[in-house]
Short mmCIF file of C-alpha atoms and ligand atoms in Angstrom, two decimals:
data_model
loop_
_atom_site.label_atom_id
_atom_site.label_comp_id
_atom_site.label_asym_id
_atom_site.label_seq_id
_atom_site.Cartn_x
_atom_site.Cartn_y
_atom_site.Cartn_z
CA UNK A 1 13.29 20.78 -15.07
CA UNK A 2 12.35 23.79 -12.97
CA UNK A 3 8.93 24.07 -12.06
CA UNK A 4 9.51 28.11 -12.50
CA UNK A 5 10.12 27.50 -16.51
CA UNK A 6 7.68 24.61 -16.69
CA UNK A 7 3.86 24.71 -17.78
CA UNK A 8 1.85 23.01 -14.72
CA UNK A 9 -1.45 24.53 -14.84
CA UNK A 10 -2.68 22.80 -11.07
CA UNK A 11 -5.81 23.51 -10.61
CA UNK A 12 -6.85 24.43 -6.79
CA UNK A 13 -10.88 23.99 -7.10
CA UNK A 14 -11.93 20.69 -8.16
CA UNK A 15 -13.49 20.29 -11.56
CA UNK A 16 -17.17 19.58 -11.10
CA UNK A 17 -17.59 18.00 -14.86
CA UNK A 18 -15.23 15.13 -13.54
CA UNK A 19 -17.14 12.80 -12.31
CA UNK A 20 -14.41 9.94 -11.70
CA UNK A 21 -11.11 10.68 -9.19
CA UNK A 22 -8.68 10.05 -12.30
CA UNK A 23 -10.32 13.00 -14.55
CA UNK A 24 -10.50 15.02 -11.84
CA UNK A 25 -6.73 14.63 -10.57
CA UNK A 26 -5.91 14.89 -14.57
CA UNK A 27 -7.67 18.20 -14.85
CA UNK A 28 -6.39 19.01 -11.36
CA UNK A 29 -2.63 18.31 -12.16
CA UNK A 30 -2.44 20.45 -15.52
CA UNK A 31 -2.03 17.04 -17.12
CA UNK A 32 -5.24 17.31 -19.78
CA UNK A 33 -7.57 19.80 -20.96
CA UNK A 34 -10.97 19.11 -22.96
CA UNK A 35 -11.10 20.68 -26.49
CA UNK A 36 -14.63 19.11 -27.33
CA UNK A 37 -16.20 16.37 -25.88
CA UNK A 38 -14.03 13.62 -25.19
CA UNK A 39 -11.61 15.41 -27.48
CA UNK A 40 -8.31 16.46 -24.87
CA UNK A 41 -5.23 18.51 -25.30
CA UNK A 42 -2.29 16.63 -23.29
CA UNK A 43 -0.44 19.49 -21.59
CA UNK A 44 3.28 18.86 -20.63
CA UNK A 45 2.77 16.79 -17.55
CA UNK A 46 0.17 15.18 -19.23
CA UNK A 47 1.96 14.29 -22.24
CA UNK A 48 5.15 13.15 -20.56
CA UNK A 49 3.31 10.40 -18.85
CA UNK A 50 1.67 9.60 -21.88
CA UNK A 51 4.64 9.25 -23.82
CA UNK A 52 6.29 6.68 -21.35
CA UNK A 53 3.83 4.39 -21.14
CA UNK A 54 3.98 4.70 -25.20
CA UNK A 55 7.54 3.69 -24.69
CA UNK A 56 7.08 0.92 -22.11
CA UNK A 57 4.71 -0.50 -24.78
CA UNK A 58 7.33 -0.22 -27.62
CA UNK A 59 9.79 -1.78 -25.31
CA UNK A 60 7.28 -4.87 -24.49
CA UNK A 61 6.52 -5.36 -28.50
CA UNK A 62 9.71 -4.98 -29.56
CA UNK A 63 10.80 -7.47 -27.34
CA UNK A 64 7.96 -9.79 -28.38
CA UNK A 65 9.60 -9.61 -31.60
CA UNK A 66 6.57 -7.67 -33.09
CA UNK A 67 7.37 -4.49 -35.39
CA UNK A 68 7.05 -1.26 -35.16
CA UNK A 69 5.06 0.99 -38.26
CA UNK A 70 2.59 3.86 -38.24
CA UNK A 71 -0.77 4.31 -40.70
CA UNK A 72 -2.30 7.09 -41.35
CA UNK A 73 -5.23 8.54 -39.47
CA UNK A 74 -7.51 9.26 -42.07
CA UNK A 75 -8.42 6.18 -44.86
CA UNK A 76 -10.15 5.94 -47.94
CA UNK A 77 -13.50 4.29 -47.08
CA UNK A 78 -13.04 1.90 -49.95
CA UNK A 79 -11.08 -0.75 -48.30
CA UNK A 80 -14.17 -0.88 -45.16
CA UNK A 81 -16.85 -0.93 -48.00
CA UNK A 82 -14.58 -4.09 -49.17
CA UNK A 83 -14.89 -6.00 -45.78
CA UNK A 84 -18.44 -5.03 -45.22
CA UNK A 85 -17.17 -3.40 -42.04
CA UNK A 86 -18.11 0.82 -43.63
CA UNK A 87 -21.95 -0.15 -43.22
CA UNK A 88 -21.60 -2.31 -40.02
CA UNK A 89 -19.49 0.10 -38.36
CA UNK A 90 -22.43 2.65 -37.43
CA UNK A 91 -22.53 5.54 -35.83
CA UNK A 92 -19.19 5.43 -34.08
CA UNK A 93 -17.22 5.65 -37.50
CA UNK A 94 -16.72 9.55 -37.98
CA UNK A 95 -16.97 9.54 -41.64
CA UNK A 96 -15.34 12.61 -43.66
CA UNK A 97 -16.33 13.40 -47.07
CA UNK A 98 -12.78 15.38 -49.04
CA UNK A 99 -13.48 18.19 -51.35
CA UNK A 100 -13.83 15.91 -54.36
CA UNK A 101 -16.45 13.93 -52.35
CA UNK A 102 -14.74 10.91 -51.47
CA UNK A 103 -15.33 9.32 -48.77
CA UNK A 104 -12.98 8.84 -46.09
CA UNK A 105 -13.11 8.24 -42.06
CA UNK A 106 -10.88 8.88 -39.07
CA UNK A 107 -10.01 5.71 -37.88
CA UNK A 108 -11.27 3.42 -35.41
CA UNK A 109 -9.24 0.53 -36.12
CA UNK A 110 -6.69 -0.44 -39.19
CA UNK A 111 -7.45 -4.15 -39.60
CA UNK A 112 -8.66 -3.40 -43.52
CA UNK A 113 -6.01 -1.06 -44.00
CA UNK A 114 -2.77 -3.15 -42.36
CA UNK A 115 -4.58 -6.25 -44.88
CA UNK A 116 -4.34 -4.31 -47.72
CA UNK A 117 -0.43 -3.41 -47.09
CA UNK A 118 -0.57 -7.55 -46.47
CA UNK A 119 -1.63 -8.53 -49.92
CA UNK A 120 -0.31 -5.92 -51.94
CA UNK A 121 3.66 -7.15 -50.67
CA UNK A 122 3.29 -10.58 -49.33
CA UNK A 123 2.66 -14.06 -51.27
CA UNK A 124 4.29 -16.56 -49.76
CA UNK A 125 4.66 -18.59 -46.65
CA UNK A 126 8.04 -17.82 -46.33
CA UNK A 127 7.51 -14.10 -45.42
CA UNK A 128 5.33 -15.64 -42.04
CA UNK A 129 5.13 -15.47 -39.28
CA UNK A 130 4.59 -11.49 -39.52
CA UNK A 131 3.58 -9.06 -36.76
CA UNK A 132 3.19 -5.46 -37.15
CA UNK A 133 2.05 -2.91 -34.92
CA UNK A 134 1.72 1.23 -34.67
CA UNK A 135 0.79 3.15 -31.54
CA UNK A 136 -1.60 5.60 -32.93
CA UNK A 137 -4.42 8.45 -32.67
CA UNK A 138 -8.01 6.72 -33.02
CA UNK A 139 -11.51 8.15 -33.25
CA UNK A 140 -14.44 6.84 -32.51
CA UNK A 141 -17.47 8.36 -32.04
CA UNK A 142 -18.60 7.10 -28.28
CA UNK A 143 -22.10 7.96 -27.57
CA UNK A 144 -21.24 8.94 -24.17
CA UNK A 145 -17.63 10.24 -24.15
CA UNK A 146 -16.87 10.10 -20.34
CA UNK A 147 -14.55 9.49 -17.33
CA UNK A 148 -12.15 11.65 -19.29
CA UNK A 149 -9.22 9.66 -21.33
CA UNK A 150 -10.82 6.81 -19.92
CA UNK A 151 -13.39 6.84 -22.41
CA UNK A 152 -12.42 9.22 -25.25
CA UNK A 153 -13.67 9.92 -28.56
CA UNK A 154 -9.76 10.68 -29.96
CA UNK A 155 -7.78 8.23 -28.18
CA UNK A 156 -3.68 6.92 -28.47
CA UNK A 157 -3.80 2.83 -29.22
CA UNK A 158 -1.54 0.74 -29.48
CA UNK A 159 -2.99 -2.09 -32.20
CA UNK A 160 -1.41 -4.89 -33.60
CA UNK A 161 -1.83 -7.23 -36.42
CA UNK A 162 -0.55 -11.03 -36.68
CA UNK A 163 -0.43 -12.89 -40.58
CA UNK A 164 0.39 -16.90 -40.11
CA UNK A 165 -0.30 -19.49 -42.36
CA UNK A 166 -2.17 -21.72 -40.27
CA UNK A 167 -4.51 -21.52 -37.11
CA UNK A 168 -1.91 -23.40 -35.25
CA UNK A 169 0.36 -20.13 -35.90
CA UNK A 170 -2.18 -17.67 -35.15
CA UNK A 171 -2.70 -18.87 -31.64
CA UNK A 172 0.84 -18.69 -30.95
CA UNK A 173 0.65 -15.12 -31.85
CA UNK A 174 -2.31 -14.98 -29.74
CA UNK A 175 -0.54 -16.57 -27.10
CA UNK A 176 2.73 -14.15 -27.22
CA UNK A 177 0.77 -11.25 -27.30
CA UNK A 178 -0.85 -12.16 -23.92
CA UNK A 179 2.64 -12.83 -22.36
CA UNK A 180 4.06 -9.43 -23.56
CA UNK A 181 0.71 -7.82 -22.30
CA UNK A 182 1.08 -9.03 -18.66
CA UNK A 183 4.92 -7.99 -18.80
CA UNK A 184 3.19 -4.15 -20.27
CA UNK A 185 0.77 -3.98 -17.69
CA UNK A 186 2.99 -5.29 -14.76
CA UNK A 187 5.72 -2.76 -15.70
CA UNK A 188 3.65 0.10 -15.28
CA UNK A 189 2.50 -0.66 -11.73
CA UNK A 190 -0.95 -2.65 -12.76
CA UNK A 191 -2.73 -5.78 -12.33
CA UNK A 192 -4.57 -6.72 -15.50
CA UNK A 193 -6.55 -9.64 -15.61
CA UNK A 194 -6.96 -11.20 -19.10
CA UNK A 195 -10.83 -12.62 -18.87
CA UNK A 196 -12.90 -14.49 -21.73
CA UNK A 197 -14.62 -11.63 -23.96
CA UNK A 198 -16.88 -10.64 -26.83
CA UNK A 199 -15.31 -9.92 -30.08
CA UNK A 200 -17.83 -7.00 -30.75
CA UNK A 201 -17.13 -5.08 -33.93
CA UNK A 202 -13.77 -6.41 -34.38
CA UNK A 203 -15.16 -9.86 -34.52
CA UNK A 204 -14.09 -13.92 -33.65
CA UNK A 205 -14.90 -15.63 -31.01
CA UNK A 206 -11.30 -16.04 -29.39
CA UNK A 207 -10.56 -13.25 -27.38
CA UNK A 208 -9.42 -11.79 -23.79
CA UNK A 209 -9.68 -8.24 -22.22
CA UNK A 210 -7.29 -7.27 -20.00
CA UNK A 211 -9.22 -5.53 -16.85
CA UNK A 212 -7.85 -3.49 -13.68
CA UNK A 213 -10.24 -3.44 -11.30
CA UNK A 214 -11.61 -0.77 -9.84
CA UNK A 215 -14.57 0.50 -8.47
CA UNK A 216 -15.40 3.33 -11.41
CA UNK A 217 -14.67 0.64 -14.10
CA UNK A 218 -17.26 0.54 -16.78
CA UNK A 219 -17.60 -3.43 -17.44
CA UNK A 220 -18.78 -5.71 -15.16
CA UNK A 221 -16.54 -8.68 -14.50
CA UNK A 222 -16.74 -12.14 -12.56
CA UNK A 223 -13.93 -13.33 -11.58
CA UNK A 224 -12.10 -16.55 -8.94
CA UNK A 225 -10.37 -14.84 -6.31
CA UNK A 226 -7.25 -16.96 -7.13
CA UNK A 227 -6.77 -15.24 -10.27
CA UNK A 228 -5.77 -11.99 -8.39
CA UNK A 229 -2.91 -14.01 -6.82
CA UNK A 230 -1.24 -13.99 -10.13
CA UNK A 231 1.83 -12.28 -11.27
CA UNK A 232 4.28 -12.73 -13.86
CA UNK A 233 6.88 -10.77 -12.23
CA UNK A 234 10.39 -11.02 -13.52
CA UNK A 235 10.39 -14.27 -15.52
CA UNK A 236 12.32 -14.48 -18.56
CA UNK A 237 10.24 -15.99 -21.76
CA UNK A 238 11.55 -17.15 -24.75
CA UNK A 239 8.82 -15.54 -27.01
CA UNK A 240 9.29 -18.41 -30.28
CA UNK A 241 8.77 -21.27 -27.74
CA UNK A 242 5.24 -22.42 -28.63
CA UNK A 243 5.26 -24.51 -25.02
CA UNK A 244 6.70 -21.28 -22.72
CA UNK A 245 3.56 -19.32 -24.37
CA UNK A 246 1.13 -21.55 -24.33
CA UNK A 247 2.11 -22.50 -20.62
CA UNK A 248 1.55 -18.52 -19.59
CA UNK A 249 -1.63 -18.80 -21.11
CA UNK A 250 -3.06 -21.36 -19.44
CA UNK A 251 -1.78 -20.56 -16.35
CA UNK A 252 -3.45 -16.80 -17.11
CA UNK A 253 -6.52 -17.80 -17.97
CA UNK A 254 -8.07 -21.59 -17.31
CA UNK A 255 -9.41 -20.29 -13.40
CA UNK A 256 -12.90 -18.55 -13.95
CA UNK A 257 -12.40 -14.68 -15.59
CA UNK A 258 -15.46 -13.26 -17.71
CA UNK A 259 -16.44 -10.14 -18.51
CA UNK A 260 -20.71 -9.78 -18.69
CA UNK A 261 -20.91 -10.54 -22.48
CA UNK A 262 -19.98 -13.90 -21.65
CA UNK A 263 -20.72 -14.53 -18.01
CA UNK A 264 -21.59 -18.19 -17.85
CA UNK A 265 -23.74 -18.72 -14.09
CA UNK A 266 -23.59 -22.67 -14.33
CA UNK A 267 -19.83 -22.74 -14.77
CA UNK A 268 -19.47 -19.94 -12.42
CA UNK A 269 -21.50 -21.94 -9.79
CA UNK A 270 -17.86 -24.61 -10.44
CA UNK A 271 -15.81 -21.96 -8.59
CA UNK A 272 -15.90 -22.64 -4.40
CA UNK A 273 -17.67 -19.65 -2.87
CA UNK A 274 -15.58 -18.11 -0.88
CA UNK A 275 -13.66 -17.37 -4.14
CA UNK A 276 -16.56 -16.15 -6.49
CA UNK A 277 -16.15 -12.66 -7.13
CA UNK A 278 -18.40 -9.80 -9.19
CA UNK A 279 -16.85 -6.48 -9.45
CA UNK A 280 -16.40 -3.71 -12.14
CA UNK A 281 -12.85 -3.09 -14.71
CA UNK A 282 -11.74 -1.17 -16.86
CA UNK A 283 -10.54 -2.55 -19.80
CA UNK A 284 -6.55 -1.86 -20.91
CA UNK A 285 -6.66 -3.97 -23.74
CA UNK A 286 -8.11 -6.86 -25.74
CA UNK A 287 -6.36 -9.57 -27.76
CA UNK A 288 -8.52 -11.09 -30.86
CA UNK A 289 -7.85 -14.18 -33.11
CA UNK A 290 -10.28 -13.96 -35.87
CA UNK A 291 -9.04 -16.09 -38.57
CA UNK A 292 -9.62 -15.82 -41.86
CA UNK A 293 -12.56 -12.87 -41.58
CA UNK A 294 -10.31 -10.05 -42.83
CA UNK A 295 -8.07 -12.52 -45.74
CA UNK A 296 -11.11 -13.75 -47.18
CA UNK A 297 -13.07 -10.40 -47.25
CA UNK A 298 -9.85 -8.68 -49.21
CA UNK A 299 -8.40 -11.71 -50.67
CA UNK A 300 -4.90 -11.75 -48.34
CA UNK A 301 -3.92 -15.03 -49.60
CA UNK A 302 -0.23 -16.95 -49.60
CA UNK A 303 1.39 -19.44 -51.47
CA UNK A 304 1.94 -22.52 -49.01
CA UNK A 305 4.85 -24.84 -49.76
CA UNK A 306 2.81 -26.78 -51.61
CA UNK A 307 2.26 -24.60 -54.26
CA UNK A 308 -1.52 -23.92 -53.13
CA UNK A 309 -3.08 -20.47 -52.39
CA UNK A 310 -4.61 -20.13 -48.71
CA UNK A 311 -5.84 -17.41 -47.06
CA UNK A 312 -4.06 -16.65 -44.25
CA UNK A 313 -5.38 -16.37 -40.73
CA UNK A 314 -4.93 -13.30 -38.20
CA UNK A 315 -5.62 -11.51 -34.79
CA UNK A 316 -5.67 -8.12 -33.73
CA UNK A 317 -4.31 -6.98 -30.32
CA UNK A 318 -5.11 -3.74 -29.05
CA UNK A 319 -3.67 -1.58 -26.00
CA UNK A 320 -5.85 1.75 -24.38
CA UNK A 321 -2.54 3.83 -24.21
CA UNK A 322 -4.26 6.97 -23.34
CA UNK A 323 -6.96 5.05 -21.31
CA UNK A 324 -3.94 3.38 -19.18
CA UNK A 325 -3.49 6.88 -17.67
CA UNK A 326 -6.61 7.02 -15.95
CA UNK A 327 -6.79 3.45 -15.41
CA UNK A 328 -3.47 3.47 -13.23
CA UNK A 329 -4.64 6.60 -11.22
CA UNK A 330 -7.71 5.28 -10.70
CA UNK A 331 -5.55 2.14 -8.76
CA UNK A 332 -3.13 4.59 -7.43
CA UNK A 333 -4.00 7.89 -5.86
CA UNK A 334 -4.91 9.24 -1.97
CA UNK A 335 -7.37 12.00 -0.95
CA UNK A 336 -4.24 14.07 -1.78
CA UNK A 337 -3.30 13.10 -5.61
CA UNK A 338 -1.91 10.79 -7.43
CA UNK A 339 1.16 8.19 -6.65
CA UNK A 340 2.91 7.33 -9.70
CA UNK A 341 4.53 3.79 -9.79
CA UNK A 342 8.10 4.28 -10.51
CA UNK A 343 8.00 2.71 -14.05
CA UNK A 344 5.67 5.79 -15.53
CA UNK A 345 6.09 8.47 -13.32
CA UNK A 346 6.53 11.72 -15.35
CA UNK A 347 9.84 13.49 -13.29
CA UNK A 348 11.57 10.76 -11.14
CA UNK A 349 11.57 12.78 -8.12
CA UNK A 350 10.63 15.92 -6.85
CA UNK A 351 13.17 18.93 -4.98
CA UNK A 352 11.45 21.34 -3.29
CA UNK A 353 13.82 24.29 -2.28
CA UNK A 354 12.24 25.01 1.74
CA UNK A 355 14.00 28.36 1.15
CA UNK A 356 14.34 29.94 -2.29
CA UNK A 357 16.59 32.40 -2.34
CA UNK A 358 18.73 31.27 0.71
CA UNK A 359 22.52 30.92 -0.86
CA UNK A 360 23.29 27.90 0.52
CA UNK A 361 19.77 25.76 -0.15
CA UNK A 362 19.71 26.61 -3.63
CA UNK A 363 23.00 25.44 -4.51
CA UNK A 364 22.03 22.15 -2.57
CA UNK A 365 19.21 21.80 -4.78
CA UNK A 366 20.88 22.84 -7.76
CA UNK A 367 23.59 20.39 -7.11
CA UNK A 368 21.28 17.56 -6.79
CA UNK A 369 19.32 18.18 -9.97
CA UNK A 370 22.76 18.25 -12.03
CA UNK A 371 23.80 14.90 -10.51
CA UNK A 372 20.39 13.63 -10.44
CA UNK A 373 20.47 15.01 -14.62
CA UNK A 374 24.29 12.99 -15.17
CA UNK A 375 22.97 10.05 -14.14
CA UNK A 376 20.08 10.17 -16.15
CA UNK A 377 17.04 10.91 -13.87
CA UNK A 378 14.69 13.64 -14.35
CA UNK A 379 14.18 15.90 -11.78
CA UNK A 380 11.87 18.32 -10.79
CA UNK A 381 12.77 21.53 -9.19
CA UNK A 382 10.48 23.40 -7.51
CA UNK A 383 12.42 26.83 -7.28
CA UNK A 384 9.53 29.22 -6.79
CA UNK A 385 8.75 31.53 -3.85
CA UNK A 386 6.18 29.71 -2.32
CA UNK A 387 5.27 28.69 0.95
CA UNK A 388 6.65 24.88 2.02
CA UNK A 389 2.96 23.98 2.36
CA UNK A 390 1.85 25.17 -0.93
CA UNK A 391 4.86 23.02 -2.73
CA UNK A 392 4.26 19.94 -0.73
CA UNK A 393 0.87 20.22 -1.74
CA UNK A 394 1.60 20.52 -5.56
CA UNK A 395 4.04 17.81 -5.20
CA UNK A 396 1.27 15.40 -3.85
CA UNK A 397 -1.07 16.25 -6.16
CA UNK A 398 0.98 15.39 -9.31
CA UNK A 399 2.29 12.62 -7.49
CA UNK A 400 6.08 11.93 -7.85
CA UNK A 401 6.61 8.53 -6.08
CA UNK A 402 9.59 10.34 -4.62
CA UNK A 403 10.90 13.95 -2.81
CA UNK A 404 13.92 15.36 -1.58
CA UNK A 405 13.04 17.95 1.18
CA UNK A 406 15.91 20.65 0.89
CA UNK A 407 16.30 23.73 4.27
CA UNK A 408 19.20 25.29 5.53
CA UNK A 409 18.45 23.39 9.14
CA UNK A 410 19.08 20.07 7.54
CA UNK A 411 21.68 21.46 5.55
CA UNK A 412 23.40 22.17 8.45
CA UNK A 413 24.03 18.99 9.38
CA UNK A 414 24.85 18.05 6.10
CA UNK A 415 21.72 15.73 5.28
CA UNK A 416 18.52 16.41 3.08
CA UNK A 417 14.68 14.64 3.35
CA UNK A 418 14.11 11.59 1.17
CA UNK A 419 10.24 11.10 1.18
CA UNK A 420 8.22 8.38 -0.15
CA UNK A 421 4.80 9.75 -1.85
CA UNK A 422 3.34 6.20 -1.32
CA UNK A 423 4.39 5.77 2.44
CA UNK A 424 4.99 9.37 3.46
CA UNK A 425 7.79 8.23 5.43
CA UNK A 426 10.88 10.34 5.42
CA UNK A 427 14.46 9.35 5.96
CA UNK A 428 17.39 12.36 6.40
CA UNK A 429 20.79 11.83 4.70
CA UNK A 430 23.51 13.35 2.74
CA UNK A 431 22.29 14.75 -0.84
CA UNK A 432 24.85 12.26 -2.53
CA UNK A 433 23.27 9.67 -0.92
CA UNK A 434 19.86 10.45 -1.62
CA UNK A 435 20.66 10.52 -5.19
CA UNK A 436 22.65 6.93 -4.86
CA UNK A 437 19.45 5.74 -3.55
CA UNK A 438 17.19 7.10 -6.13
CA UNK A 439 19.40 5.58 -8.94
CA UNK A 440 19.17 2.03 -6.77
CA UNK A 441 15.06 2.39 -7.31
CA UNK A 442 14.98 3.68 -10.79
CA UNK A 443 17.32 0.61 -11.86
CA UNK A 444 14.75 -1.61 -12.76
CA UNK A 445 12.29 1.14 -13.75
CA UNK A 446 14.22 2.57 -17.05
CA UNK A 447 12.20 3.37 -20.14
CA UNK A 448 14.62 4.48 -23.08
CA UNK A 449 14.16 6.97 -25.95
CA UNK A 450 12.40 10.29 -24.32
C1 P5A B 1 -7.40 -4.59 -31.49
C2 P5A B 1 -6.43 -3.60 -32.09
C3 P5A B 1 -9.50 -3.22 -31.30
O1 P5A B 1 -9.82 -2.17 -31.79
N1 P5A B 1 -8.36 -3.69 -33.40
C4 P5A B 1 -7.00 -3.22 -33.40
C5 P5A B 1 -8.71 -4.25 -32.10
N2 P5A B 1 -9.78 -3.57 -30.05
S1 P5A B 1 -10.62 -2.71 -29.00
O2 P5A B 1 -10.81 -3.54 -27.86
O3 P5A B 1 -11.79 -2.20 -29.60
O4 P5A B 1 -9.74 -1.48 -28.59
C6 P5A B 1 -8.46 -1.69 -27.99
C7 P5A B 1 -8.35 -0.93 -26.70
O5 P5A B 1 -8.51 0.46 -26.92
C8 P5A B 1 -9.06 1.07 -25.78
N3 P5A B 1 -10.26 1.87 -26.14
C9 P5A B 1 -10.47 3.14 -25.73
N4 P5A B 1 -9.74 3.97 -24.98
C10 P5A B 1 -10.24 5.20 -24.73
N5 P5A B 1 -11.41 5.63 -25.22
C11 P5A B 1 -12.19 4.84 -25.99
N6 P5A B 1 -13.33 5.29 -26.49
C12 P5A B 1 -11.72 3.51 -26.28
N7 P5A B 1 -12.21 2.47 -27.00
C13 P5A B 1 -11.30 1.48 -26.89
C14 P5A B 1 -9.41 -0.02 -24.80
O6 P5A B 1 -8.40 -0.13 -23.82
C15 P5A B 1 -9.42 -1.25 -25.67
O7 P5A B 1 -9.10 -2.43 -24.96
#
């Protein structure tokens, strides 16, 4: 891409609505702009980064063995009247009234909706275990609609919904989605600890957040220092084993994790000092097992083997796709912009051109964005007429993790700049080998179907 033909609206001033660093590097960046409040338009950059982590996600469920679908955005409010959920809801339900004066809502969750699918098309036990998911737009009607996409009132979930015919079952779904979770989180540069929660409006009492900490986060969170020492890293899982799952699990989540709703001092007090910690998240995601709330409100029921009808039990797992945006800048960024971890970084790496319009260094850079293009990396060119300081500056702000410095001195002795965003160290060598390099870091850090 050349940044001449592309739509990057940086901002110079900062924004003084923004009152967190991640909304105001978003604004800053050309990433986002507001529509109404907590309502945002995601501008190319934006978007782009947006749409990977959407992908990373779909990779990570797919992989779980969970499947892919998509619901509408607006539902009949006959289905939440059913579960007793259209009158609990309150105020953050935006409900819509058509022109024959039905009533309908925008979606802040599909529980009711994915249930009724359920029992109109499934009877027996033999169509379980069943997992379906949709990444999708979601409203809800947030009191205070702050921090930007961190707390939206339209916002991009990912939400998934397990069927099994026993409790036993259930948990293993619980217990897979947790695994795939840590792989979605780790893949995108974060730490997310999964910590006992409150099944609010969703409901049962089984569930885990998953929380990045960080000082702007808007739940308060105690936690064991040894629980920060955790990483899944590359392990491979075999997501049917009931024992691999179960073992991630419990490794995840038996050391003291809580988020306020269910803060516990005494047992907290069991944790040696030195190792107690309070500190603030935000929350990327929450897993739920609730049973048989939903099957027995809408009568989801199965045939068991037996021949007898049971209702059958379920969990909900959602993921803050739009939220994860601000979440990882808010755990990756300097006083000069953001630094993109390699697995969601909108443009792989950025060329800036030292002197546009010199034969020789734009060739150079043009030759390095068509071999960084045939082997399948996404460049960005910055080809305008602009001072070197003003295009370093724009490439730290929307922070590709990586640069290639292109002048006619280097070019003179045959080498360009290689510059990490993340260490600002530079290292000179031949364009071919720049890009060799680049393709060496992005190996591990593909994301298919852009
Ligand atoms: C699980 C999926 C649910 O809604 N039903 C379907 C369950 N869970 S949840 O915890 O309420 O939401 C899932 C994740 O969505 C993100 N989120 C938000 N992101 C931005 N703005 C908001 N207003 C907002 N509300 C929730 C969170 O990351 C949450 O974990």
């Amino acid at each position: 891409m050349r940044l001449s033909r592309y739509f990057l609206p940086v901002l110079k001033e900062t924004p003084s609505e923004a009152q967190i660093v991640s909304h105001r590097l978003m604004l800053r960046a050309g990433m986002i702009k507001q529509s109404a409040a907590g309502i945002y338009s995601w501008l190319p950059l934006g978007f782009k980064v947006l749409r990977k982590i959407e992908n990373i996600v779909h990779e990570e469920q797919m992989r779980a063995g969970h499947i892919p679908m998509q619901m509408p955005t607006l539902q009949s409010a006959d289905l939440w009247k059913e579960s007793g959920r259209y009158d609990a809801y309150g105020e953050e339900m935006l409900r819509i009234t058509d022109r024959h004066g039905r009533d309908m809502l925008y979606t802040p969750t599909a529980e009711e909706l994915i249930t009724d699918i359920f029992r109109s098309n499934v009877s027996s036990y033999k169509d379980l275990p069943l997992t379906m998911y949709q990444i999708q737009w979601k409203f809800r009607d947030e009191i205070r609609p702050r921090f930007g996409v961190m707390r939206g009132r339209e916002f991009y979930m990912k939400d998934g919904y397990n069927f099994d015919l026993s409790k036993e079952d259930a948990l293993h779904a619980y217990n897979r989605h947790l695994v795939s979770y840590l792989r979605t989180y780790e893949r995108m540069g974060l730490q997310a600890i999964p910590m006992r929660a409150d099944g609010g409006p969703i409901g049962g009492d089984y569930t885990h957040e998953f929380l990045v900490l960080a000082e702007t986060g808007e739940s308060e969170v105690f936690y064991d220092s040894a629980v920060t020492d955790l990483s899944f890293g590359d392990r491979e899982i075999d997501y049917d084993s009931v024992e691999q799952c179960k073992g991630v699990l419990e490794e995840f989540t038996t050391k003291y994790a809580r988020t306020d709703e269910t803060h516990d001092e005494a047992l907290f007090g069991e944790v040696p000092e030195e190792r107690r910690r309070t500190a603030r998240g935000i929350e990327v995601g929450q897993i739920f097992y609730f049973g048989t709330k939903y099957s027995d409100a809408l009568g989801a029921q199965v045939q068991t083997a037996e021949g007898e009808k049971v209702s059958v039990h379920m969990g909900s797992h959602g993921i803050g796709v739009s939220r994860l945006l601000g979440a990882i800048i808010e755990a990756s960024h300097d006083d000069n912009g953001i630094i993109w971890p390699e697995g969601v970084t909108p443009f792989h790496a950025g060329i800036v051109n030292l002197k546009q319009g010199d034969a020789e260094a734009d060739a150079a850079c043009e030759a390095l964005e068509k071999a960084m293009e045939a082997a399948g990396l996404e460049p960005l060119y910055d080809d305008r007429k602009e001072r070197a300081g003003g295009k370093f500056a724009t490439m730290d702000l929307i922070g590709l993790p990586w640069r290639i410095t292109v002048g006619p001195r280097g070019l003179k002795n045959g080498v360009v700049e290689l510059t990490s965003r993340r260490t600002g160290e530079s290292e000179e060598m031949a364009p071919e080998a720049a890009v060799v390099k680049l393709i060496e870091i992005y190996a591990d850090h593909r994301v298919t179907g852009l």
